[in-house]
Amino acid sequence: MYRELIALPSVSCLDPSWDTSNKAIIEKLASWLDLLGFQVDVRELKQPGKYNLLARYEPELAQQGGLLLAGHTDTVPWDEGRWTHDPFKLHEADGRLYGLGSADMKGFFAFVLEALRGIELKQLTKPLYILATADEETTMAGARELHAFPEFRPEFAVIGEPTSMTPVTSHKGHLTEAVRIIGQSGHSSNPAAGVNAIEVMHDVITELRGIQSEFKQRYHDATFEVPYPTLNFGAIHGGDAANRICACCELHLDMRPLPGMNVNELYDLIDHRLADVKARYPNAISLIHMHEPIPGYRCRHDAEIVSIAEELTGNTAEPANYCTEAPFVQDLGCETIVMGPGNIAQAHQPDEFILVSEIAPAQQQIEQLIRRVCGAQ
Ligand SMILES: [Zn+2]
C-alpha cells in the first residue's frame, strides 16, 4: 500500500505547471477503505480536480464521539536533479525508505490501514473516521471544506504529520501579505514632480517595524521558542531605472500570530499603523492577502487525547514551528493533536525518507490508539 501511494503523483503547488490532481490517490484509498467496511464519502472541492475523502465506521449504537485519523494526500514538488532515487518509487536502503511523501505524509495512510487489519471493526463501540484532504501544502483548501461532509462529531482527532510520534499540541498561525504602492513616475531631475513609491514604502516599513516591536512588548507565550507573534520582511521589488521616479514598489511579508489571536485583529493593527501614511498618499497603498490566513492552534493541555497519546508513545507533548490543518480539524469540535511517524526534518527535502525502524512501533501505537478510543478488544 505504501509503495502504491508513493507511486501516485499528487503534488500541490501554486505554480500550475507543477500542480496535480489528487484524484488517483483518493480513489485508491477509497477502494481500500471500502473493502474494510467503511462508508466512504468523496467530495470534489470548489477547486476542480481536488478531492477530500471521509471514511466512516459508525457502530449502530454510537453515532457520535470516537476517533478521527486525518492526513493530507498532497506532497510538495520535488527538486529535479537533486533526488538520487526516483521520488515515485519507494526505495529501501540503509534502513530507510525513500520516496516523495514517505514522511510527509502518504505513509501514514498505509500504516493506519495496516493497523486496521489487526482490528475487528465489528467490535468497535465508538465511531472511527479516516479523513484524507487535498492541498494542505498550499492553500489548505481541503481542510477549509470539511463542513461539506454531513455532520460528524468525533471526540478526538489525530493528524498524522511526521512528528516522530511526539504529540504536538500547538503552533502559530500564518499570514502572507503584500503591500503594494502605486506612485507616479516622472523624470529624476525633479524628484518632487511625481510620487516615489520607494519613498512611500520607506514610511510603510517604518510603521511595520513598529508592529514588530509592539508584538514583542505586548505578547508573551512561553510555549514557543520565539514567544511572541512575528512579522518578517521577505521580499521587496520596485522601480526599473535610476533616472526615473519609482512608480511601483511591492513588499511581501509573513506574519505568525499566536494561538488564540484573531486574524482580523492583525489586519486592524496594520490598518491602524498605516493610517497616517495612507492619508499622506491617498489611494497609493494597498494590502493584498496572498492566501487565506491560517489561524494559530492550541489543544488544551489537560485534554484527554494528550494524556492518551503521551502514555501510548512515552513522548511528552510539544509545540511545532510549522503550520498544520489542526485549527480547521479542531473546528469540528474535537480535541485535536498532531502526531505521526517520520521526522519533519526530512519533509520537503530531496531524498525524503522514513526510518524503517520507526514503522512497526508507530503502527502498533496507532493500533493501540484506535483500540483505546474506539473500544475494540
Ligand atoms: Zn504534511
Short mmCIF file of C-alpha atoms and ligand atoms in Angstrom, two decimals:
data_model
loop_
_atom_site.label_atom_id
_atom_site.label_comp_id
_atom_site.label_asym_id
_atom_site.label_seq_id
_atom_site.Cartn_x
_atom_site.Cartn_y
_atom_site.Cartn_z
CA MET A 1 0.00 0.00 0.00
CA TYR A 2 2.84 2.32 0.93
CA ARG A 3 4.50 1.67 -2.43
CA GLU A 4 1.29 2.26 -4.35
CA LEU A 5 0.58 5.55 -2.57
CA ILE A 6 4.08 6.87 -3.23
CA ALA A 7 3.77 5.89 -6.92
CA LEU A 8 0.74 8.14 -7.48
CA PRO A 9 1.82 11.77 -8.01
CA SER A 10 -0.29 14.28 -6.04
CA VAL A 11 1.80 17.44 -5.99
CA SER A 12 0.03 20.58 -4.90
CA CYS A 13 1.70 23.79 -5.97
CA LEU A 14 0.59 27.35 -6.65
CA ASP A 15 2.53 27.08 -9.92
CA PRO A 16 0.02 25.40 -12.29
CA SER A 17 2.77 23.63 -14.22
CA TRP A 18 3.51 21.55 -11.07
CA ASP A 19 0.00 21.22 -9.68
CA THR A 20 -1.56 17.75 -9.98
CA SER A 21 -5.00 16.34 -9.16
CA ASN A 22 -5.12 14.07 -6.10
CA LYS A 23 -7.95 12.03 -7.63
CA ALA A 24 -5.93 8.84 -8.18
CA ILE A 25 -4.71 8.59 -4.60
CA ILE A 26 -8.17 9.40 -3.19
CA GLU A 27 -9.69 6.66 -5.36
CA LYS A 28 -7.03 4.22 -4.19
CA LEU A 29 -7.72 5.00 -0.52
CA ALA A 30 -11.47 4.85 -1.16
CA SER A 31 -11.24 1.33 -2.60
CA TRP A 32 -9.13 0.02 0.31
CA LEU A 33 -11.33 1.61 2.97
CA ASP A 34 -14.46 0.39 1.24
CA LEU A 35 -13.12 -3.18 1.30
CA LEU A 36 -12.53 -2.86 5.04
CA GLY A 37 -16.20 -1.99 5.55
CA PHE A 38 -16.04 1.81 5.85
CA GLN A 39 -18.71 4.07 4.41
CA VAL A 40 -16.67 6.21 2.03
CA ASP A 41 -17.64 9.72 1.03
CA VAL A 42 -15.52 11.52 -1.62
CA ARG A 43 -16.18 15.18 -2.34
CA GLU A 44 -14.69 17.38 -5.02
CA LEU A 45 -13.54 20.75 -3.67
CA LYS A 46 -14.58 24.11 -5.08
CA GLN A 47 -11.31 23.85 -6.99
CA PRO A 48 -11.93 21.23 -9.71
CA GLY A 49 -9.72 18.16 -9.70
CA LYS A 50 -9.08 18.25 -5.95
CA TYR A 51 -10.83 15.87 -3.57
CA ASN A 52 -11.41 15.18 0.12
CA LEU A 53 -12.28 11.74 1.43
CA LEU A 54 -14.08 10.90 4.65
CA ALA A 55 -14.45 7.24 5.59
CA ARG A 56 -16.85 6.48 8.46
CA TYR A 57 -17.26 3.43 10.58
CA GLU A 58 -20.12 4.21 12.94
CA PRO A 59 -21.40 1.39 15.13
CA GLU A 60 -25.20 1.36 15.23
CA LEU A 61 -25.40 2.20 18.92
CA ALA A 62 -22.80 5.00 18.84
CA GLN A 63 -23.12 7.55 16.05
CA GLN A 64 -21.09 10.22 17.84
CA GLY A 65 -17.70 10.55 19.53
CA GLY A 66 -14.84 8.24 18.69
CA LEU A 67 -11.64 8.96 16.80
CA LEU A 68 -10.69 10.79 13.62
CA LEU A 69 -7.39 9.92 11.96
CA ALA A 70 -6.55 12.63 9.44
CA GLY A 71 -3.92 13.49 6.90
CA HIS A 72 -3.25 15.21 3.60
CA THR A 73 -2.78 13.35 0.33
CA ASP A 74 -0.72 16.01 -1.43
CA THR A 75 3.04 16.50 -1.46
CA VAL A 76 5.27 19.43 -2.30
CA PRO A 77 7.04 19.42 -5.70
CA TRP A 78 10.40 17.67 -5.92
CA ASP A 79 13.75 19.22 -6.80
CA GLU A 80 14.57 17.89 -10.22
CA GLY A 81 18.12 16.58 -10.34
CA ARG A 82 18.60 16.62 -6.57
CA TRP A 83 16.97 13.25 -5.86
CA THR A 84 19.31 10.30 -6.10
CA HIS A 85 16.27 7.97 -6.19
CA ASP A 86 13.09 8.13 -8.25
CA PRO A 87 10.74 10.16 -5.99
CA PHE A 88 7.80 7.96 -7.04
CA LYS A 89 9.43 4.59 -6.37
CA LEU A 90 9.56 3.56 -2.75
CA HIS A 91 13.17 2.51 -2.34
CA GLU A 92 14.73 0.79 0.65
CA ALA A 93 18.38 1.35 1.54
CA ASP A 94 20.43 1.82 4.74
CA GLY A 95 17.43 1.22 6.98
CA ARG A 96 15.48 3.96 5.26
CA LEU A 97 12.52 4.06 2.90
CA TYR A 98 12.88 6.83 0.33
CA GLY A 99 10.10 8.47 -1.67
CA LEU A 100 8.21 11.73 -2.13
CA GLY A 101 5.63 11.75 0.64
CA SER A 102 7.27 8.87 2.51
CA ALA A 103 7.37 11.02 5.66
CA ASP A 104 5.06 13.92 4.75
CA MET A 105 2.72 12.10 4.78
CA LYS A 106 1.32 9.42 2.47
CA GLY A 107 2.87 6.67 4.58
CA PHE A 108 0.52 7.49 7.44
CA PHE A 109 -2.47 6.20 5.49
CA ALA A 110 -0.71 2.91 4.74
CA PHE A 111 0.20 2.50 8.42
CA VAL A 112 -3.36 3.22 9.53
CA LEU A 113 -4.76 0.71 7.04
CA GLU A 114 -2.23 -1.88 8.14
CA ALA A 115 -3.11 -1.24 11.80
CA LEU A 116 -6.79 -1.71 10.92
CA ARG A 117 -6.11 -5.20 9.56
CA GLY A 118 -5.39 -6.27 13.11
CA ILE A 119 -8.73 -4.96 14.39
CA GLU A 120 -12.16 -6.49 14.01
CA LEU A 121 -14.16 -3.40 13.08
CA LYS A 122 -17.41 -5.02 14.19
CA GLN A 123 -16.05 -4.88 17.72
CA LEU A 124 -15.77 -1.08 17.70
CA THR A 125 -18.04 0.55 20.25
CA LYS A 126 -17.27 4.13 19.10
CA PRO A 127 -17.04 5.62 15.60
CA LEU A 128 -13.77 5.63 13.67
CA TYR A 129 -13.22 8.17 10.90
CA ILE A 130 -10.40 8.43 8.35
CA LEU A 131 -10.01 11.79 6.63
CA ALA A 132 -7.79 12.44 3.60
CA THR A 133 -7.54 16.02 2.35
CA ALA A 134 -6.15 17.94 -0.64
CA ASP A 135 -3.84 20.92 -0.95
CA GLU A 136 -2.51 21.12 2.60
CA GLU A 137 0.88 22.16 1.26
CA THR A 138 -0.51 25.24 -0.49
CA THR A 139 -3.86 26.74 0.45
CA MET A 140 -5.25 24.21 2.96
CA ALA A 141 -8.27 24.18 0.67
CA GLY A 142 -9.25 20.66 1.71
CA ALA A 143 -9.20 21.43 5.43
CA ARG A 144 -11.27 24.56 4.80
CA GLU A 145 -14.06 22.46 3.23
CA LEU A 146 -14.60 19.85 5.94
CA HIS A 147 -18.08 21.19 6.59
CA ALA A 148 -19.15 19.90 3.15
CA PHE A 149 -19.42 16.42 4.72
CA PRO A 150 -22.65 15.57 6.54
CA GLU A 151 -22.12 16.18 10.22
CA PHE A 152 -19.58 14.05 12.03
CA ARG A 153 -18.56 14.68 15.60
CA PRO A 154 -15.53 12.70 16.69
CA GLU A 155 -14.41 13.28 20.25
CA PHE A 156 -10.71 13.12 19.37
CA ALA A 157 -8.64 13.79 16.25
CA VAL A 158 -5.06 12.85 15.42
CA ILE A 159 -3.42 14.37 12.36
CA GLY A 160 -0.60 12.09 11.26
CA GLU A 161 2.00 14.65 10.19
CA PRO A 162 5.60 13.49 10.76
CA THR A 163 6.30 14.36 14.41
CA SER A 164 8.29 11.19 15.24
CA MET A 165 5.16 10.11 17.16
CA THR A 166 5.50 13.05 19.55
CA PRO A 167 2.15 14.69 20.28
CA VAL A 168 2.13 18.27 19.00
CA THR A 169 -0.42 20.44 20.76
CA SER A 170 0.16 23.97 19.47
CA HIS A 171 1.53 26.04 16.65
CA LYS A 172 1.36 29.62 15.49
CA GLY A 173 -0.78 30.75 12.57
CA HIS A 174 0.45 32.06 9.24
CA LEU A 175 -0.44 35.02 7.04
CA THR A 176 1.31 36.13 3.86
CA GLU A 177 0.61 39.70 2.86
CA ALA A 178 1.70 42.00 0.07
CA VAL A 179 1.89 45.77 0.43
CA ARG A 180 1.68 47.39 -2.99
CA ILE A 181 2.49 51.06 -3.56
CA ILE A 182 1.43 52.71 -6.78
CA GLY A 183 3.05 56.13 -7.11
CA GLN A 184 3.53 58.48 -10.02
CA SER A 185 6.53 58.20 -12.35
CA GLY A 186 8.49 61.14 -13.71
CA HIS A 187 11.94 62.39 -14.69
CA SER A 188 14.56 62.03 -11.96
CA SER A 189 15.74 65.63 -12.46
CA ASN A 190 12.78 66.71 -10.33
CA PRO A 191 12.05 64.02 -7.73
CA ALA A 192 9.23 66.14 -6.30
CA ALA A 193 7.28 66.04 -9.58
CA GLY A 194 5.96 62.51 -9.00
CA VAL A 195 5.14 60.22 -6.09
CA ASN A 196 8.08 57.98 -5.40
CA ALA A 197 6.85 54.51 -4.43
CA ILE A 198 10.17 53.65 -2.79
CA GLU A 199 9.91 56.70 -0.52
CA VAL A 200 6.34 55.78 0.40
CA MET A 201 7.49 52.22 1.11
CA HIS A 202 10.13 53.61 3.43
CA ASP A 203 7.37 55.17 5.54
CA VAL A 204 5.33 51.96 5.39
CA ILE A 205 8.29 49.87 6.57
CA THR A 206 8.92 52.26 9.46
CA GLU A 207 5.34 51.69 10.63
CA LEU A 208 5.54 47.92 10.16
CA ARG A 209 8.73 47.84 12.20
CA GLY A 210 6.63 49.48 14.90
CA ILE A 211 4.33 46.45 14.73
CA GLN A 212 7.34 44.20 15.25
CA SER A 213 8.20 45.99 18.50
CA GLU A 214 4.57 46.08 19.58
CA PHE A 215 4.35 42.31 19.11
CA LYS A 216 7.40 41.85 21.29
CA GLN A 217 6.19 44.15 24.04
CA ARG A 218 2.52 43.25 24.17
CA TYR A 219 2.54 39.48 23.84
CA HIS A 220 4.26 36.64 25.59
CA ASP A 221 3.58 32.93 25.19
CA ALA A 222 6.27 30.81 26.83
CA THR A 223 5.11 27.73 24.86
CA PHE A 224 7.12 28.93 21.88
CA GLU A 225 10.84 29.37 21.39
CA VAL A 226 10.02 32.77 19.85
CA PRO A 227 7.43 33.70 22.48
CA TYR A 228 5.63 36.49 20.58
CA PRO A 229 3.92 36.94 17.19
CA THR A 230 6.33 37.75 14.37
CA LEU A 231 6.40 39.88 11.25
CA ASN A 232 9.10 39.13 8.68
CA PHE A 233 10.03 41.17 5.61
CA GLY A 234 10.63 38.53 2.93
CA ALA A 235 10.88 40.21 -0.47
CA ILE A 236 10.78 43.66 -1.99
CA HIS A 237 10.65 44.76 -5.61
CA GLY A 238 10.41 48.25 -7.00
CA GLY A 239 11.48 50.56 -9.79
CA ASP A 240 13.34 50.00 -13.02
CA ALA A 241 15.90 52.76 -13.59
CA ALA A 242 17.89 55.25 -11.53
CA ASN A 243 16.77 58.19 -13.65
CA ARG A 244 13.05 57.60 -13.14
CA ILE A 245 10.83 58.38 -10.19
CA CYS A 246 9.85 54.93 -8.98
CA ALA A 247 6.16 54.33 -9.74
CA CYS A 248 5.61 50.93 -8.19
CA CYS A 249 7.01 49.05 -5.23
CA GLU A 250 5.80 45.82 -3.64
CA LEU A 251 6.75 44.22 -0.35
CA HIS A 252 5.93 40.65 0.73
CA LEU A 253 5.80 39.85 4.40
CA ASP A 254 4.84 36.97 6.62
CA MET A 255 3.11 37.17 10.00
CA ARG A 256 2.83 34.42 12.56
CA PRO A 257 0.15 35.07 15.18
CA LEU A 258 -0.04 33.21 18.48
CA PRO A 259 -2.84 30.68 19.00
CA GLY A 260 -6.00 32.47 20.04
CA MET A 261 -5.14 35.72 18.24
CA ASN A 262 -7.89 36.84 15.93
CA VAL A 263 -6.65 37.29 12.36
CA ASN A 264 -8.85 40.34 11.87
CA GLU A 265 -7.10 41.91 14.85
CA LEU A 266 -3.87 41.72 12.84
CA TYR A 267 -5.42 43.34 9.78
CA ASP A 268 -6.84 46.09 12.02
CA LEU A 269 -3.42 46.63 13.55
CA ILE A 270 -1.84 47.09 10.10
CA ASP A 271 -4.64 49.45 9.02
CA HIS A 272 -4.25 51.47 12.17
CA ARG A 273 -0.48 51.73 11.81
CA LEU A 274 -0.65 52.72 8.14
CA ALA A 275 -3.48 55.25 8.55
CA ASP A 276 -1.19 58.31 8.60
CA VAL A 277 0.90 57.23 5.62
CA LYS A 278 -2.30 56.44 3.72
CA ALA A 279 -3.63 59.89 4.49
CA ARG A 280 -0.44 61.46 3.14
CA TYR A 281 -0.60 59.39 -0.06
CA PRO A 282 -4.28 58.79 -0.87
CA ASN A 283 -5.03 55.66 -2.94
CA ALA A 284 -1.35 54.77 -3.23
CA ILE A 285 -1.18 51.90 -0.72
CA SER A 286 -2.99 48.59 -0.84
CA LEU A 287 -2.73 45.46 1.28
CA ILE A 288 -3.22 42.17 -0.57
CA HIS A 289 -3.77 38.84 1.21
CA MET A 290 -1.62 36.34 -0.70
CA HIS A 291 -3.53 33.38 0.74
CA GLU A 292 -6.37 32.79 3.16
CA PRO A 293 -4.96 33.12 6.68
CA ILE A 294 -4.14 30.02 8.73
CA PRO A 295 -5.06 30.59 12.36
CA GLY A 296 -2.87 29.52 15.25
CA TYR A 297 -3.77 26.31 17.05
CA ARG A 298 -3.70 25.01 20.59
CA CYS A 299 -5.14 21.92 22.21
CA ARG A 300 -5.98 22.27 25.90
CA HIS A 301 -3.10 20.95 27.97
CA ASP A 302 -5.39 18.80 30.10
CA ALA A 303 -7.18 17.34 27.05
CA GLU A 304 -7.72 13.60 27.35
CA ILE A 305 -6.23 12.89 23.91
CA VAL A 306 -2.94 14.47 25.04
CA SER A 307 -2.60 12.17 28.02
CA ILE A 308 -3.63 9.12 25.95
CA ALA A 309 -1.02 9.97 23.28
CA GLU A 310 1.71 10.69 25.83
CA GLU A 311 1.01 7.43 27.61
CA LEU A 312 0.96 5.33 24.43
CA THR A 313 4.13 6.80 22.93
CA GLY A 314 6.12 7.76 26.02
CA ASN A 315 6.71 11.16 24.39
CA THR A 316 5.85 14.50 26.04
CA ALA A 317 3.66 16.91 24.10
CA GLU A 318 5.40 19.88 22.49
CA PRO A 319 4.70 22.85 20.20
CA ALA A 320 5.62 22.89 16.49
CA ASN A 321 7.15 25.70 14.46
CA TYR A 322 5.19 24.84 11.29
CA CYS A 323 1.50 25.05 10.41
CA THR A 324 -0.91 22.15 10.04
CA GLU A 325 -4.59 21.52 9.36
CA ALA A 326 -5.16 21.27 13.13
CA PRO A 327 -7.05 24.59 13.58
CA PHE A 328 -9.55 23.51 10.91
CA VAL A 329 -9.97 19.96 12.22
CA GLN A 330 -10.35 21.31 15.76
CA ASP A 331 -13.21 23.41 14.42
CA LEU A 332 -15.24 20.20 14.09
CA GLY A 333 -15.45 20.33 17.87
CA CYS A 334 -12.92 17.61 18.74
CA GLU A 335 -9.81 17.55 20.90
CA THR A 336 -7.08 17.61 18.24
CA ILE A 337 -3.39 16.76 18.26
CA VAL A 338 -0.77 16.28 15.53
CA MET A 339 1.19 13.03 15.76
CA GLY A 340 2.60 10.64 13.20
CA PRO A 341 5.67 8.65 12.17
CA GLY A 342 8.58 10.20 10.29
CA ASN A 343 10.62 13.29 11.04
CA ILE A 344 9.69 16.78 9.91
CA ALA A 345 13.39 17.41 9.19
CA GLN A 346 13.09 15.05 6.21
CA ALA A 347 9.92 16.66 4.88
CA HIS A 348 10.16 18.91 1.80
CA GLN A 349 13.71 17.65 1.15
CA PRO A 350 15.32 15.78 -1.76
CA ASP A 351 15.59 12.07 -0.89
CA GLU A 352 12.79 12.34 1.67
CA PHE A 353 12.73 9.20 3.80
CA ILE A 354 11.32 7.49 6.84
CA LEU A 355 13.36 5.19 9.09
CA VAL A 356 12.28 1.58 8.71
CA SER A 357 12.76 1.15 12.46
CA GLU A 358 10.04 3.74 13.12
CA ILE A 359 7.32 1.95 11.21
CA ALA A 360 6.47 -1.07 13.37
CA PRO A 361 6.30 0.88 16.68
CA ALA A 362 4.25 3.66 15.07
CA GLN A 363 1.84 1.15 13.57
CA GLN A 364 1.48 -0.55 16.93
CA GLN A 365 0.81 2.77 18.67
CA ILE A 366 -1.80 3.72 16.07
CA GLU A 367 -3.49 0.35 16.60
CA GLN A 368 -3.45 0.83 20.39
CA LEU A 369 -4.86 4.32 19.98
CA ILE A 370 -7.79 3.01 17.92
CA ARG A 371 -8.44 0.22 20.41
CA ARG A 372 -8.24 2.58 23.36
CA VAL A 373 -10.56 5.28 21.97
CA CYS A 374 -12.95 3.17 19.92
CA GLY A 375 -13.24 0.35 22.39
CA ALA A 376 -12.19 -2.63 20.25
CA GLN A 377 -10.94 -5.53 22.35
ZN ZN B 1 2.45 17.50 5.85
#
